[in-house]
């Protein structure tokens, strides 16, 4: 009887053990090494249109750095990105798109002006960033309009309350006049 549970355990270990064995690889050793060690050749502080292999990676990294960067980082990058080349203008647009609300309009204009000059493989990413920027601008615009509308509503409410108070005083005055007229009539009778 003790043999049966032992056989069942060994069978279970044997079946599970097959899953634990490494799978055979049909890659050459150089392919395995390149897959294991990622390449850091694609890092660039300023993105450009030059290196097609690292184009998307560099722009995504720059976009993330722009999103995480503070005002000092952004100002430094904007100084480094001076120039009229389309790649510099688009990089400025990316940096400005994560700045304050006043910079968003400039970023949008730069994106729209130079998006077509970007390589085709980069255009969807830049278009996505432009759309996100436009959504943020629209959201802030709606918020501003709602706040303005609320302020207008509060001002009109205050004016109506003031008018109501004036009408209440006039009503009280008319009521007092009516009471005095009624008292005179009662006295005269």
C-alpha atoms as one frame of an Amber mdcrd trajectory, in Angstrom:
protein
   0.000   0.000   0.000   2.820   2.435   0.637   4.188   1.736  -2.804   1.162
   3.161  -4.631   1.460   6.774  -3.248   5.187   6.692  -3.921   4.603   5.698
  -7.558   1.965   8.404  -7.965   4.355  11.041  -6.567   7.196   9.921  -8.805
   4.915   9.976 -11.839   3.738  13.497 -10.985   7.322  14.717 -10.516   8.378
  13.079 -13.758   5.532  14.756 -15.699   6.102  18.149 -14.085   9.846  17.797
 -14.459   9.547  17.793 -18.249   8.129  21.288 -18.084  11.052  22.458 -15.979
  13.719  21.388 -18.477  15.138  24.114 -20.718  13.797  24.099 -24.244  16.289
  23.545 -27.040  17.244  26.688 -28.893  17.848  26.844 -32.608  19.656  30.208
 -32.452  23.325  30.644 -33.040  25.430  31.729 -30.024  25.813  35.268 -31.436
  22.036  35.570 -31.809  21.536  34.400 -28.223  24.044  36.959 -26.928  22.443
  39.825 -28.826  19.006  38.830 -27.539  20.235  38.656 -23.947  22.133  41.931
 -23.828  20.055  44.897 -24.960  21.764  47.487 -27.090  22.313  50.929 -25.618
  23.398  52.342 -28.953  20.087  54.167 -29.368  20.461  56.731 -26.599  20.604
  60.335 -27.788  20.083  63.385 -25.610  18.510  65.239 -28.511  16.414  63.243
 -30.947  17.059  63.565 -34.654  15.917  62.142 -37.975  19.371  60.719 -38.818
  19.547  57.205 -37.327  16.613  55.245 -38.778  17.259  52.233 -36.524  16.998
  54.271 -33.331  14.573  56.910 -34.567  11.486  55.815 -32.697  13.367  54.789
 -29.554  15.160  58.140 -29.295  11.963  60.135 -29.771  10.037  58.059 -27.247
  12.869  58.470 -24.717  12.914  62.213 -25.341   9.130  62.394 -24.931   9.340
  60.566 -21.607  12.175  62.823 -20.449  10.086  65.856 -21.423   7.138  64.551
 -19.461   9.261  63.929 -16.371  11.429  67.042 -16.695  10.950  70.151 -14.624
  11.041  73.794 -15.726  14.849  74.006 -15.487  15.319  70.879 -17.635  12.816
  72.186 -20.162  14.499  75.610 -20.376  17.909  73.974 -20.864  16.561  71.725
 -23.609  14.798  74.602 -25.349  18.093  76.481 -25.482  19.848  73.423 -26.923
  17.112  72.933 -29.490  17.333  76.413 -30.996  17.277  76.431 -34.765  14.909
  76.160 -37.677  15.536  72.541 -38.679  12.329  70.502 -38.614  13.778  67.937
 -36.192  14.747  70.685 -33.734  11.389  72.410 -34.051   9.562  69.123 -33.439
  11.796  68.349 -30.450  10.969  71.830 -29.097   7.292  71.031 -29.632   7.656
  67.848 -27.576   9.412  69.726 -24.770   6.892  72.601 -24.849   3.929  70.233
 -24.862   4.801  69.247 -21.297   5.376  72.825 -20.166   2.810  75.241 -18.835
  -0.467  76.051 -20.568   0.983  79.137 -22.275   3.560  76.936 -24.010   0.945
  74.497 -25.309  -0.203  76.798 -28.098   3.353  77.239 -29.366   3.908  73.470
 -29.177   0.744  72.835 -31.161   1.795  75.294 -33.861   5.239  73.700 -34.131
   3.766  70.196 -34.363   1.323  71.241 -37.071   3.930  73.139 -39.072   6.622
  70.444 -39.127   4.801  67.132 -38.727   4.925  66.439 -42.457   8.722  66.956
 -42.488   9.250  64.053 -40.066  10.079  60.585 -41.380   6.986  58.482 -42.102
   7.812  55.993 -39.342   7.839  58.814 -36.771   4.722  60.666 -37.925   2.168
  58.459 -36.092   3.937  59.044 -32.770   4.156  62.788 -33.333   0.515  62.902
 -34.457  -0.465  61.025 -31.294   1.407  63.553 -29.160  -0.233  66.421 -31.036
  -3.679  64.888 -30.481  -2.954  64.430 -26.775  -1.822  68.034 -26.540  -4.968
  69.237 -28.327  -7.105  67.159 -25.941  -5.414  68.770 -22.952  -5.873  72.218
 -24.455  -9.555  71.520 -25.148 -10.054  70.168 -21.634  -8.483  73.264 -20.107
 -10.614  75.422 -22.400 -13.774  73.637 -21.275 -12.708  73.960 -17.640 -12.037
  77.655 -18.103 -15.402  78.136 -19.814 -17.133  76.236 -17.006 -15.399  78.356
 -14.388 -16.323  81.512 -16.281 -19.899  80.316 -16.583 -19.944  79.519 -12.888
 -18.589  82.967 -12.053 -21.245  84.515 -14.292 -23.924  82.396 -12.597 -22.708
  83.438  -9.172 -22.672  87.102 -10.239 -26.199  86.858 -11.634 -27.316  85.008
  -8.499 -25.860  87.763  -6.328 -27.627  90.388  -8.472 -30.929  88.480  -8.163
 -30.506  88.194  -4.399 -29.864  91.930  -4.210 -32.939  92.640  -6.353 -34.953
  90.254  -4.175 -33.826  92.108  -1.042 -34.845  95.443  -2.631 -38.257  94.034
  -3.577 -38.647  92.645  -0.050 -38.009  96.138   1.385 -40.520  97.691  -1.021
 -43.085  95.029  -0.117 -42.569  95.723   3.569 -42.965  99.457   2.913 -46.178
  98.845   0.932 -47.466  96.571   3.692 -46.767  99.299   6.261 -48.590 101.874
   4.109 -51.559  99.529   3.695 -51.683  98.917   7.438 -51.645 102.636   8.163
 -54.444 103.220   5.628 -56.473 100.425   7.217 -55.896 101.920  10.675 -57.099
 105.356   9.481 -60.219 103.828   7.998 -60.926 102.063  11.268 -60.426 105.294
  13.208 -62.719 107.237  10.854 -65.505 104.721  11.152
